[in-house]
Amino acid sequence: MNNSIITEFMILGLTQKPELRRVLFIVFLFMYIVAFLGNALIVIAIIYNTTLHTPMYVFLLALAIVDIVYTTSIIPKMLVTMLTSGRSISYESCMSQLFFFMWSLGAEMVLFTTMTYDRYVAICFPLRYRTIMNHHMCVSLLSITMVIAVTNSWVHTGLILRLTFCGPNTINHFFCEIAPLLSLSCSPLRINEIMVCVADITLAIGDFTLTCISYGFIIASIFRIPTAEGKRKAFSTCSSHLIVVSLYYSPVIYTYIRPASSYSFERDKVIAALYTLVTPTLNPIVYSL
């Protein structure tokens, strides 16, 4: 329920410089097209190719869908604000954008851990892989991922909905993010800040730790591969995956572990671009290869 005086927000965007906005528009439009088409092609290929109906590709399918929702909930509106003077967004649309952003954020983090676990079982227990990663296990892991993502999104969106916004209504960001919204509220923020920190510790730091542990076991298994060529290929795959995962988790952990009062929005907008656009663009390239 909207208890606020404000009925719409104004989104400042990444920069106020017109010449820089045009350059950034072209760059982000290109990245969005690459991210959307890359992930869409993965979805189509996996759905229509029955030989790809295996756990690894099912998780990749889920990641591609999440990335499409992730980028589409944020980037088109950001591009509009860069190119036109239409920077306003209604209260309801802002809350919807926040919901889908938080859902995608939670789903992506849990999916990275799930995909790493799948590779851990495949490399460390190859003979038992089909037994462990059966249909029931895949459905269970995907269901857990969705439950965590929806819970994460409902909690944070619900806590924002209970706040009152008295003015000003200018969001110093390129989308409806938690921190800039908290800075505009005239309500007590203690519960919101605690829940953001709890989610960051449990989801971001927790999932990143589990992912690193799984890769530790995977790398240990790679050392036991007898051929140098086999080790090289395995290390090449693992290193590219770890780079993408680190590019995603690092800015997310940095952004949400701090209280809202310590945010520097000009710097944090650039950091947010890493996990809202760069990682979803790299995912289809790295994981499909």
PDB file of C-alpha atoms in Angstrom:
ATOM      1  CA  MET A   1       0.000   0.000   0.000  1.00  0.00           C
ATOM      2  CA  ASN A   2       1.269   3.460  -0.918  1.00  0.00           C
ATOM      3  CA  ASN A   3       1.278   5.624   2.211  1.00  0.00           C
ATOM      4  CA  SER A   4       3.526   8.215   0.577  1.00  0.00           C
ATOM      5  CA  ILE A   5       2.845  11.766  -0.475  1.00  0.00           C
ATOM      6  CA  ILE A   6       4.965  11.138  -3.567  1.00  0.00           C
ATOM      7  CA  THR A   7       3.211   9.444  -6.514  1.00  0.00           C
ATOM      8  CA  GLU A   8       6.168   9.400  -8.914  1.00  0.00           C
ATOM      9  CA  PHE A   9       9.958   9.577  -8.869  1.00  0.00           C
ATOM     10  CA  MET A  10      12.499  11.269 -11.122  1.00  0.00           C
ATOM     11  CA  ILE A  11      15.465   9.114 -12.161  1.00  0.00           C
ATOM     12  CA  LEU A  12      18.690  11.095 -12.618  1.00  0.00           C
ATOM     13  CA  GLY A  13      20.493   8.384 -14.596  1.00  0.00           C
ATOM     14  CA  LEU A  14      24.212   7.659 -14.833  1.00  0.00           C
ATOM     15  CA  THR A  15      25.348  11.148 -15.787  1.00  0.00           C
ATOM     16  CA  GLN A  16      24.013  14.656 -16.351  1.00  0.00           C
ATOM     17  CA  LYS A  17      26.455  15.473 -19.194  1.00  0.00           C
ATOM     18  CA  PRO A  18      24.583  15.390 -22.555  1.00  0.00           C
ATOM     19  CA  GLU A  19      27.632  14.431 -24.643  1.00  0.00           C
ATOM     20  CA  LEU A  20      28.490  11.574 -22.262  1.00  0.00           C
ATOM     21  CA  ARG A  21      24.874  10.405 -22.184  1.00  0.00           C
ATOM     22  CA  ARG A  22      24.912   9.863 -25.951  1.00  0.00           C
ATOM     23  CA  VAL A  23      28.084   7.773 -25.796  1.00  0.00           C
ATOM     24  CA  LEU A  24      26.764   5.729 -22.867  1.00  0.00           C
ATOM     25  CA  PHE A  25      23.455   5.224 -24.675  1.00  0.00           C
ATOM     26  CA  ILE A  26      25.228   3.574 -27.622  1.00  0.00           C
ATOM     27  CA  VAL A  27      27.445   1.455 -25.348  1.00  0.00           C
ATOM     28  CA  PHE A  28      24.617   0.251 -23.103  1.00  0.00           C
ATOM     29  CA  LEU A  29      22.236  -0.307 -26.015  1.00  0.00           C
ATOM     30  CA  PHE A  30      24.855  -2.534 -27.671  1.00  0.00           C
ATOM     31  CA  MET A  31      25.473  -4.437 -24.435  1.00  0.00           C
ATOM     32  CA  TYR A  32      21.747  -4.886 -23.832  1.00  0.00           C
ATOM     33  CA  ILE A  33      21.229  -6.257 -27.354  1.00  0.00           C
ATOM     34  CA  VAL A  34      24.160  -8.661 -26.901  1.00  0.00           C
ATOM     35  CA  ALA A  35      22.863  -9.763 -23.488  1.00  0.00           C
ATOM     36  CA  PHE A  36      19.261 -10.174 -24.666  1.00  0.00           C
ATOM     37  CA  LEU A  37      20.046 -11.974 -27.931  1.00  0.00           C
ATOM     38  CA  GLY A  38      22.770 -14.129 -26.344  1.00  0.00           C
ATOM     39  CA  ASN A  39      20.515 -15.307 -23.550  1.00  0.00           C
ATOM     40  CA  ALA A  40      17.518 -15.696 -25.889  1.00  0.00           C
ATOM     41  CA  LEU A  41      19.586 -17.908 -28.210  1.00  0.00           C
ATOM     42  CA  ILE A  42      20.615 -20.070 -25.247  1.00  0.00           C
ATOM     43  CA  VAL A  43      16.960 -20.447 -24.203  1.00  0.00           C
ATOM     44  CA  ILE A  44      15.875 -21.421 -27.738  1.00  0.00           C
ATOM     45  CA  ALA A  45      18.811 -23.809 -28.286  1.00  0.00           C
ATOM     46  CA  ILE A  46      18.284 -25.665 -25.005  1.00  0.00           C
ATOM     47  CA  ILE A  47      14.488 -25.901 -25.327  1.00  0.00           C
ATOM     48  CA  TYR A  48      14.513 -27.230 -28.893  1.00  0.00           C
ATOM     49  CA  ASN A  49      17.629 -29.448 -28.691  1.00  0.00           C
ATOM     50  CA  THR A  50      16.689 -32.566 -26.718  1.00  0.00           C
ATOM     51  CA  THR A  51      20.343 -33.612 -26.367  1.00  0.00           C
ATOM     52  CA  LEU A  52      20.825 -30.552 -24.151  1.00  0.00           C
ATOM     53  CA  HIS A  53      18.126 -31.600 -21.674  1.00  0.00           C
ATOM     54  CA  THR A  54      20.705 -32.387 -18.998  1.00  0.00           C
ATOM     55  CA  PRO A  55      21.164 -30.793 -15.541  1.00  0.00           C
ATOM     56  CA  MET A  56      24.009 -28.495 -16.617  1.00  0.00           C
ATOM     57  CA  TYR A  57      22.014 -27.018 -19.516  1.00  0.00           C
ATOM     58  CA  VAL A  58      18.761 -26.838 -17.542  1.00  0.00           C
ATOM     59  CA  PHE A  59      20.546 -24.644 -14.975  1.00  0.00           C
ATOM     60  CA  LEU A  60      22.062 -22.603 -17.817  1.00  0.00           C
ATOM     61  CA  LEU A  61      18.546 -22.209 -19.266  1.00  0.00           C
ATOM     62  CA  ALA A  62      17.313 -20.893 -15.913  1.00  0.00           C
ATOM     63  CA  LEU A  63      20.266 -18.481 -15.697  1.00  0.00           C
ATOM     64  CA  ALA A  64      19.564 -17.173 -19.208  1.00  0.00           C
ATOM     65  CA  ILE A  65      15.892 -16.539 -18.352  1.00  0.00           C
ATOM     66  CA  VAL A  66      16.878 -14.745 -15.142  1.00  0.00           C
ATOM     67  CA  ASP A  67      19.372 -12.576 -17.053  1.00  0.00           C
ATOM     68  CA  ILE A  68      16.689 -11.610 -19.592  1.00  0.00           C
ATOM     69  CA  VAL A  69      14.337 -10.546 -16.780  1.00  0.00           C
ATOM     70  CA  TYR A  70      17.255  -8.863 -14.974  1.00  0.00           C
ATOM     71  CA  THR A  71      18.358  -6.635 -17.849  1.00  0.00           C
ATOM     72  CA  THR A  72      14.891  -5.995 -19.281  1.00  0.00           C
ATOM     73  CA  SER A  73      13.530  -4.750 -15.958  1.00  0.00           C
ATOM     74  CA  ILE A  74      16.244  -2.063 -15.779  1.00  0.00           C
ATOM     75  CA  ILE A  75      18.025  -1.233 -19.036  1.00  0.00           C
ATOM     76  CA  PRO A  76      15.174  -0.120 -21.373  1.00  0.00           C
ATOM     77  CA  LYS A  77      14.022   2.512 -18.876  1.00  0.00           C
ATOM     78  CA  MET A  78      17.632   3.598 -18.341  1.00  0.00           C
ATOM     79  CA  LEU A  79      18.093   4.027 -22.116  1.00  0.00           C
ATOM     80  CA  VAL A  80      14.931   6.135 -22.309  1.00  0.00           C
ATOM     81  CA  THR A  81      16.195   8.469 -19.567  1.00  0.00           C
ATOM     82  CA  MET A  82      19.501   8.843 -21.439  1.00  0.00           C
ATOM     83  CA  LEU A  83      17.945   9.764 -24.750  1.00  0.00           C
ATOM     84  CA  THR A  84      14.856  11.772 -23.767  1.00  0.00           C
ATOM     85  CA  SER A  85      13.632  14.038 -21.011  1.00  0.00           C
ATOM     86  CA  GLY A  86      11.182  11.347 -19.839  1.00  0.00           C
ATOM     87  CA  ARG A  87      12.826  10.608 -16.505  1.00  0.00           C
ATOM     88  CA  SER A  88       9.716  10.149 -14.403  1.00  0.00           C
ATOM     89  CA  ILE A  89       8.593   6.756 -13.140  1.00  0.00           C
ATOM     90  CA  SER A  90       5.391   6.157 -11.208  1.00  0.00           C
ATOM     91  CA  TYR A  91       5.514   4.871  -7.645  1.00  0.00           C
ATOM     92  CA  GLU A  92       3.899   1.574  -8.724  1.00  0.00           C
ATOM     93  CA  SER A  93       6.302   1.101 -11.652  1.00  0.00           C
ATOM     94  CA  CYS A  94       9.257   1.844  -9.392  1.00  0.00           C
ATOM     95  CA  MET A  95       8.134  -0.802  -6.890  1.00  0.00           C
ATOM     96  CA  SER A  96       7.599  -3.303  -9.719  1.00  0.00           C
ATOM     97  CA  GLN A  97      11.083  -2.624 -11.051  1.00  0.00           C
ATOM     98  CA  LEU A  98      12.518  -3.080  -7.565  1.00  0.00           C
ATOM     99  CA  PHE A  99      10.646  -6.389  -7.139  1.00  0.00           C
ATOM    100  CA  PHE A 100      11.917  -7.906 -10.394  1.00  0.00           C
ATOM    101  CA  PHE A 101      15.419  -6.577  -9.788  1.00  0.00           C
ATOM    102  CA  MET A 102      15.590  -8.145  -6.315  1.00  0.00           C
ATOM    103  CA  TRP A 103      14.093 -11.395  -7.640  1.00  0.00           C
ATOM    104  CA  SER A 104      16.709 -11.579 -10.397  1.00  0.00           C
ATOM    105  CA  LEU A 105      19.500 -10.653  -7.991  1.00  0.00           C
ATOM    106  CA  GLY A 106      18.581 -13.446  -5.566  1.00  0.00           C
ATOM    107  CA  ALA A 107      17.953 -16.029  -8.298  1.00  0.00           C
ATOM    108  CA  GLU A 108      21.258 -15.303 -10.040  1.00  0.00           C
ATOM    109  CA  MET A 109      23.319 -15.700  -6.874  1.00  0.00           C
ATOM    110  CA  VAL A 110      21.708 -19.020  -5.935  1.00  0.00           C
ATOM    111  CA  LEU A 111      21.926 -20.268  -9.535  1.00  0.00           C
ATOM    112  CA  PHE A 112      25.672 -19.583  -9.650  1.00  0.00           C
ATOM    113  CA  THR A 113      26.080 -21.778  -6.565  1.00  0.00           C
ATOM    114  CA  THR A 114      23.777 -24.461  -7.993  1.00  0.00           C
ATOM    115  CA  MET A 115      25.674 -24.569 -11.283  1.00  0.00           C
ATOM    116  CA  THR A 116      28.980 -24.795  -9.431  1.00  0.00           C
ATOM    117  CA  TYR A 117      27.639 -27.699  -7.353  1.00  0.00           C
ATOM    118  CA  ASP A 118      26.578 -29.439 -10.570  1.00  0.00           C
ATOM    119  CA  ARG A 119      30.114 -29.094 -11.984  1.00  0.00           C
ATOM    120  CA  TYR A 120      31.581 -30.232  -8.654  1.00  0.00           C
ATOM    121  CA  VAL A 121      29.562 -33.460  -8.784  1.00  0.00           C
ATOM    122  CA  ALA A 122      30.363 -33.992 -12.489  1.00  0.00           C
ATOM    123  CA  ILE A 123      34.131 -33.583 -12.026  1.00  0.00           C
ATOM    124  CA  CYS A 124      34.641 -35.034  -8.544  1.00  0.00           C
ATOM    125  CA  PHE A 125      32.117 -37.895  -8.781  1.00  0.00           C
ATOM    126  CA  PRO A 126      31.789 -38.631 -12.532  1.00  0.00           C
ATOM    127  CA  LEU A 127      30.593 -42.228 -12.087  1.00  0.00           C
ATOM    128  CA  ARG A 128      27.846 -41.208  -9.665  1.00  0.00           C
ATOM    129  CA  TYR A 129      26.845 -38.020 -11.496  1.00  0.00           C
ATOM    130  CA  ARG A 130      23.662 -39.361 -13.109  1.00  0.00           C
ATOM    131  CA  THR A 131      22.564 -40.919  -9.824  1.00  0.00           C
ATOM    132  CA  ILE A 132      23.147 -37.760  -7.762  1.00  0.00           C
ATOM    133  CA  MET A 133      21.958 -35.177 -10.302  1.00  0.00           C
ATOM    134  CA  ASN A 134      18.730 -36.974 -11.197  1.00  0.00           C
ATOM    135  CA  HIS A 135      15.443 -35.365 -12.227  1.00  0.00           C
ATOM    136  CA  HIS A 136      14.228 -35.064  -8.636  1.00  0.00           C
ATOM    137  CA  MET A 137      17.444 -33.320  -7.537  1.00  0.00           C
ATOM    138  CA  CYS A 138      17.294 -30.830 -10.444  1.00  0.00           C
ATOM    139  CA  VAL A 139      13.668 -29.936  -9.732  1.00  0.00           C
ATOM    140  CA  SER A 140      14.449 -29.567  -6.025  1.00  0.00           C
ATOM    141  CA  LEU A 141      17.436 -27.272  -6.647  1.00  0.00           C
ATOM    142  CA  LEU A 142      15.487 -25.080  -9.079  1.00  0.00           C
ATOM    143  CA  SER A 143      12.513 -24.932  -6.692  1.00  0.00           C
ATOM    144  CA  ILE A 144      14.768 -23.892  -3.804  1.00  0.00           C
ATOM    145  CA  THR A 145      16.316 -21.226  -6.042  1.00  0.00           C
ATOM    146  CA  MET A 146      12.925 -19.763  -6.946  1.00  0.00           C
ATOM    147  CA  VAL A 147      11.656 -19.848  -3.344  1.00  0.00           C
ATOM    148  CA  ILE A 148      14.759 -18.010  -2.105  1.00  0.00           C
ATOM    149  CA  ALA A 149      14.549 -15.471  -4.945  1.00  0.00           C
ATOM    150  CA  VAL A 150      10.851 -14.726  -4.395  1.00  0.00           C
ATOM    151  CA  THR A 151      11.297 -14.526  -0.614  1.00  0.00           C
ATOM    152  CA  ASN A 152      14.248 -12.154  -1.006  1.00  0.00           C
ATOM    153  CA  SER A 153      12.263  -9.958  -3.380  1.00  0.00           C
ATOM    154  CA  TRP A 154       9.058  -9.888  -1.305  1.00  0.00           C
ATOM    155  CA  VAL A 155      10.904  -9.064   1.913  1.00  0.00           C
ATOM    156  CA  HIS A 156      12.837  -6.095   0.504  1.00  0.00           C
ATOM    157  CA  THR A 157      10.015  -4.765  -1.667  1.00  0.00           C
ATOM    158  CA  GLY A 158       7.568  -5.136   1.218  1.00  0.00           C
ATOM    159  CA  LEU A 159       9.880  -3.232   3.555  1.00  0.00           C
ATOM    160  CA  ILE A 160      10.189  -0.416   1.003  1.00  0.00           C
ATOM    161  CA  LEU A 161       6.394  -0.319   0.560  1.00  0.00           C
ATOM    162  CA  ARG A 162       5.905   0.350   4.272  1.00  0.00           C
ATOM    163  CA  LEU A 163       8.074   3.491   4.080  1.00  0.00           C
ATOM    164  CA  THR A 164       6.712   6.999   3.610  1.00  0.00           C
ATOM    165  CA  PHE A 165       8.240   9.256   0.959  1.00  0.00           C
ATOM    166  CA  CYS A 166       7.615  12.927   1.721  1.00  0.00           C
ATOM    167  CA  GLY A 167      10.004  14.487  -0.799  1.00  0.00           C
ATOM    168  CA  PRO A 168      12.287  15.155  -2.573  1.00  0.00           C
ATOM    169  CA  ASN A 169      11.465  12.547  -5.218  1.00  0.00           C
ATOM    170  CA  THR A 170      14.717  12.463  -7.250  1.00  0.00           C
ATOM    171  CA  ILE A 171      16.429   9.046  -7.355  1.00  0.00           C
ATOM    172  CA  ASN A 172      20.172   9.543  -7.748  1.00  0.00           C
ATOM    173  CA  HIS A 173      20.605   6.322  -9.718  1.00  0.00           C
ATOM    174  CA  PHE A 174      19.691   4.820 -13.092  1.00  0.00           C
ATOM    175  CA  PHE A 175      16.951   2.575 -11.656  1.00  0.00           C
ATOM    176  CA  CYS A 176      14.895   2.045  -8.498  1.00  0.00           C
ATOM    177  CA  GLU A 177      17.552   0.633  -6.182  1.00  0.00           C
ATOM    178  CA  ILE A 178      17.187   0.094  -2.435  1.00  0.00           C
ATOM    179  CA  ALA A 179      19.862   2.549  -1.255  1.00  0.00           C
ATOM    180  CA  PRO A 180      18.685   5.666  -3.158  1.00  0.00           C
ATOM    181  CA  LEU A 181      15.084   4.886  -2.201  1.00  0.00           C
ATOM    182  CA  LEU A 182      16.045   4.637   1.473  1.00  0.00           C
ATOM    183  CA  SER A 183      17.786   8.011   1.222  1.00  0.00           C
ATOM    184  CA  LEU A 184      14.499   9.599   0.093  1.00  0.00           C
ATOM    185  CA  SER A 185      12.345   8.147   2.856  1.00  0.00           C
ATOM    186  CA  CYS A 186      11.236  10.112   5.897  1.00  0.00           C
ATOM    187  CA  SER A 187      10.501   6.900   7.858  1.00  0.00           C
ATOM    188  CA  PRO A 188      12.807   4.994  10.265  1.00  0.00           C
ATOM    189  CA  LEU A 189      15.151   2.779   8.224  1.00  0.00           C
ATOM    190  CA  ARG A 190      16.631   0.504  10.893  1.00  0.00           C
ATOM    191  CA  ILE A 191      14.720  -2.642   9.886  1.00  0.00           C
ATOM    192  CA  ASN A 192      15.420  -2.084   6.171  1.00  0.00           C
ATOM    193  CA  GLU A 193      19.162  -1.694   6.751  1.00  0.00           C
ATOM    194  CA  ILE A 194      19.307  -4.782   8.984  1.00  0.00           C
ATOM    195  CA  MET A 195      17.482  -6.953   6.429  1.00  0.00           C
ATOM    196  CA  VAL A 196      19.685  -5.708   3.569  1.00  0.00           C
ATOM    197  CA  CYS A 197      22.774  -6.617   5.605  1.00  0.00           C
ATOM    198  CA  VAL A 198      21.323 -10.024   6.561  1.00  0.00           C
ATOM    199  CA  ALA A 199      20.483 -10.795   2.925  1.00  0.00           C
ATOM    200  CA  ASP A 200      23.972  -9.730   1.831  1.00  0.00           C
ATOM    201  CA  ILE A 201      25.638 -11.995   4.391  1.00  0.00           C
ATOM    202  CA  THR A 202      23.423 -15.028   3.786  1.00  0.00           C
ATOM    203  CA  LEU A 203      22.897 -14.751   0.028  1.00  0.00           C
ATOM    204  CA  ALA A 204      25.904 -12.920  -1.424  1.00  0.00           C
ATOM    205  CA  ILE A 205      28.701 -13.852   0.984  1.00  0.00           C
ATOM    206  CA  GLY A 206      27.177 -17.265   1.747  1.00  0.00           C
ATOM    207  CA  ASP A 207      26.716 -18.256  -1.897  1.00  0.00           C
ATOM    208  CA  PHE A 208      30.109 -16.866  -2.891  1.00  0.00           C
ATOM    209  CA  THR A 209      31.777 -18.889  -0.114  1.00  0.00           C
ATOM    210  CA  LEU A 210      30.015 -22.097  -1.192  1.00  0.00           C
ATOM    211  CA  THR A 211      30.964 -21.394  -4.811  1.00  0.00           C
ATOM    212  CA  CYS A 212      34.635 -20.895  -3.892  1.00  0.00           C
ATOM    213  CA  ILE A 213      34.655 -24.090  -1.797  1.00  0.00           C
ATOM    214  CA  SER A 214      33.163 -26.072  -4.700  1.00  0.00           C
ATOM    215  CA  TYR A 215      35.751 -24.652  -7.099  1.00  0.00           C
ATOM    216  CA  GLY A 216      38.450 -25.569  -4.576  1.00  0.00           C
ATOM    217  CA  PHE A 217      37.398 -29.232  -4.794  1.00  0.00           C
ATOM    218  CA  ILE A 218      37.120 -28.965  -8.587  1.00  0.00           C
ATOM    219  CA  ILE A 219      40.644 -27.531  -8.914  1.00  0.00           C
ATOM    220  CA  ALA A 220      41.990 -30.261  -6.622  1.00  0.00           C
ATOM    221  CA  SER A 221      40.407 -32.845  -8.949  1.00  0.00           C
ATOM    222  CA  ILE A 222      41.878 -31.111 -12.004  1.00  0.00           C
ATOM    223  CA  PHE A 223      45.372 -31.599 -10.594  1.00  0.00           C
ATOM    224  CA  ARG A 224      44.729 -35.340 -10.737  1.00  0.00           C
ATOM    225  CA  ILE A 225      44.004 -35.242 -14.485  1.00  0.00           C
ATOM    226  CA  PRO A 226      46.907 -37.157 -16.099  1.00  0.00           C
ATOM    227  CA  THR A 227      47.301 -35.166 -19.339  1.00  0.00           C
ATOM    228  CA  ALA A 228      48.624 -31.605 -19.553  1.00  0.00           C
ATOM    229  CA  GLU A 229      46.093 -30.735 -22.278  1.00  0.00           C
ATOM    230  CA  GLY A 230      43.216 -31.919 -20.098  1.00  0.00           C
ATOM    231  CA  LYS A 231      44.464 -29.795 -17.196  1.00  0.00           C
ATOM    232  CA  ARG A 232      44.844 -26.749 -19.431  1.00  0.00           C
ATOM    233  CA  LYS A 233      41.282 -26.981 -20.777  1.00  0.00           C
ATOM    234  CA  ALA A 234      39.822 -27.573 -17.319  1.00  0.00           C
ATOM    235  CA  PHE A 235      41.739 -24.645 -15.796  1.00  0.00           C
ATOM    236  CA  SER A 236      40.713 -22.402 -18.710  1.00  0.00           C
ATOM    237  CA  THR A 237      37.031 -23.208 -18.128  1.00  0.00           C
ATOM    238  CA  CYS A 238      37.229 -22.799 -14.350  1.00  0.00           C
ATOM    239  CA  SER A 239      39.150 -19.521 -14.517  1.00  0.00           C
ATOM    240  CA  SER A 240      36.648 -17.932 -16.932  1.00  0.00           C
ATOM    241  CA  HIS A 241      33.736 -19.019 -14.709  1.00  0.00           C
ATOM    242  CA  LEU A 242      35.440 -17.701 -11.574  1.00  0.00           C
ATOM    243  CA  ILE A 243      36.145 -14.339 -13.211  1.00  0.00           C
ATOM    244  CA  VAL A 244      32.458 -13.888 -14.141  1.00  0.00           C
ATOM    245  CA  VAL A 245      31.274 -15.035 -10.696  1.00  0.00           C
ATOM    246  CA  SER A 246      33.743 -12.700  -8.951  1.00  0.00           C
ATOM    247  CA  LEU A 247      32.698  -9.776 -11.183  1.00  0.00           C
ATOM    248  CA  TYR A 248      29.137 -10.370 -10.028  1.00  0.00           C
ATOM    249  CA  TYR A 249      29.555 -11.109  -6.322  1.00  0.00           C
ATOM    250  CA  SER A 250      32.214  -8.492  -5.505  1.00  0.00           C
ATOM    251  CA  PRO A 251      30.173  -5.372  -6.383  1.00  0.00           C
ATOM    252  CA  VAL A 252      26.987  -6.906  -4.921  1.00  0.00           C
ATOM    253  CA  ILE A 253      28.682  -7.629  -1.581  1.00  0.00           C
ATOM    254  CA  TYR A 254      30.331  -4.202  -1.570  1.00  0.00           C
ATOM    255  CA  THR A 255      27.036  -2.438  -2.346  1.00  0.00           C
ATOM    256  CA  TYR A 256      24.766  -4.111   0.200  1.00  0.00           C
ATOM    257  CA  ILE A 257      27.067  -4.734   3.175  1.00  0.00           C
ATOM    258  CA  ARG A 258      27.183  -1.002   4.032  1.00  0.00           C
ATOM    259  CA  PRO A 259      24.525   1.140   5.746  1.00  0.00           C
ATOM    260  CA  ALA A 260      22.587   3.494   3.449  1.00  0.00           C
ATOM    261  CA  SER A 261      24.183   6.546   5.081  1.00  0.00           C
ATOM    262  CA  SER A 262      27.632   5.569   3.741  1.00  0.00           C
ATOM    263  CA  TYR A 263      26.629   5.360   0.074  1.00  0.00           C
ATOM    264  CA  SER A 264      28.335   7.478  -2.573  1.00  0.00           C
ATOM    265  CA  PHE A 265      25.786   7.399  -5.377  1.00  0.00           C
ATOM    266  CA  GLU A 266      28.067   8.652  -8.151  1.00  0.00           C
ATOM    267  CA  ARG A 267      30.529   5.832  -7.472  1.00  0.00           C
ATOM    268  CA  ASP A 268      27.880   3.222  -6.674  1.00  0.00           C
ATOM    269  CA  LYS A 269      26.052   3.832  -9.954  1.00  0.00           C
ATOM    270  CA  VAL A 270      29.157   2.717 -11.849  1.00  0.00           C
ATOM    271  CA  ILE A 271      29.546  -0.304  -9.557  1.00  0.00           C
ATOM    272  CA  ALA A 272      25.867  -1.218 -10.070  1.00  0.00           C
ATOM    273  CA  ALA A 273      26.422  -1.292 -13.835  1.00  0.00           C
ATOM    274  CA  LEU A 274      28.800  -4.244 -13.313  1.00  0.00           C
ATOM    275  CA  TYR A 275      26.187  -6.581 -11.883  1.00  0.00           C
ATOM    276  CA  THR A 276      23.154  -5.249 -13.767  1.00  0.00           C
ATOM    277  CA  LEU A 277      24.615  -5.218 -17.291  1.00  0.00           C
ATOM    278  CA  VAL A 278      28.214  -6.413 -17.594  1.00  0.00           C
ATOM    279  CA  THR A 279      27.732  -9.824 -15.957  1.00  0.00           C
ATOM    280  CA  PRO A 280      24.469 -10.669 -17.809  1.00  0.00           C
ATOM    281  CA  THR A 281      26.282  -9.783 -21.052  1.00  0.00           C
ATOM    282  CA  LEU A 282      29.261 -12.004 -20.233  1.00  0.00           C
ATOM    283  CA  ASN A 283      27.226 -14.973 -18.967  1.00  0.00           C
ATOM    284  CA  PRO A 284      25.992 -16.285 -22.350  1.00  0.00           C
ATOM    285  CA  ILE A 285      29.459 -15.859 -23.855  1.00  0.00           C
ATOM    286  CA  VAL A 286      31.416 -17.570 -21.062  1.00  0.00           C
ATOM    287  CA  TYR A 287      28.976 -20.348 -20.139  1.00  0.00           C
ATOM    288  CA  SER A 288      27.970 -21.266 -23.694  1.00  0.00           C
ATOM    289  CA  LEU A 289      31.625 -21.502 -24.749  1.00  0.00           C
TER     290      LEU A 289
END
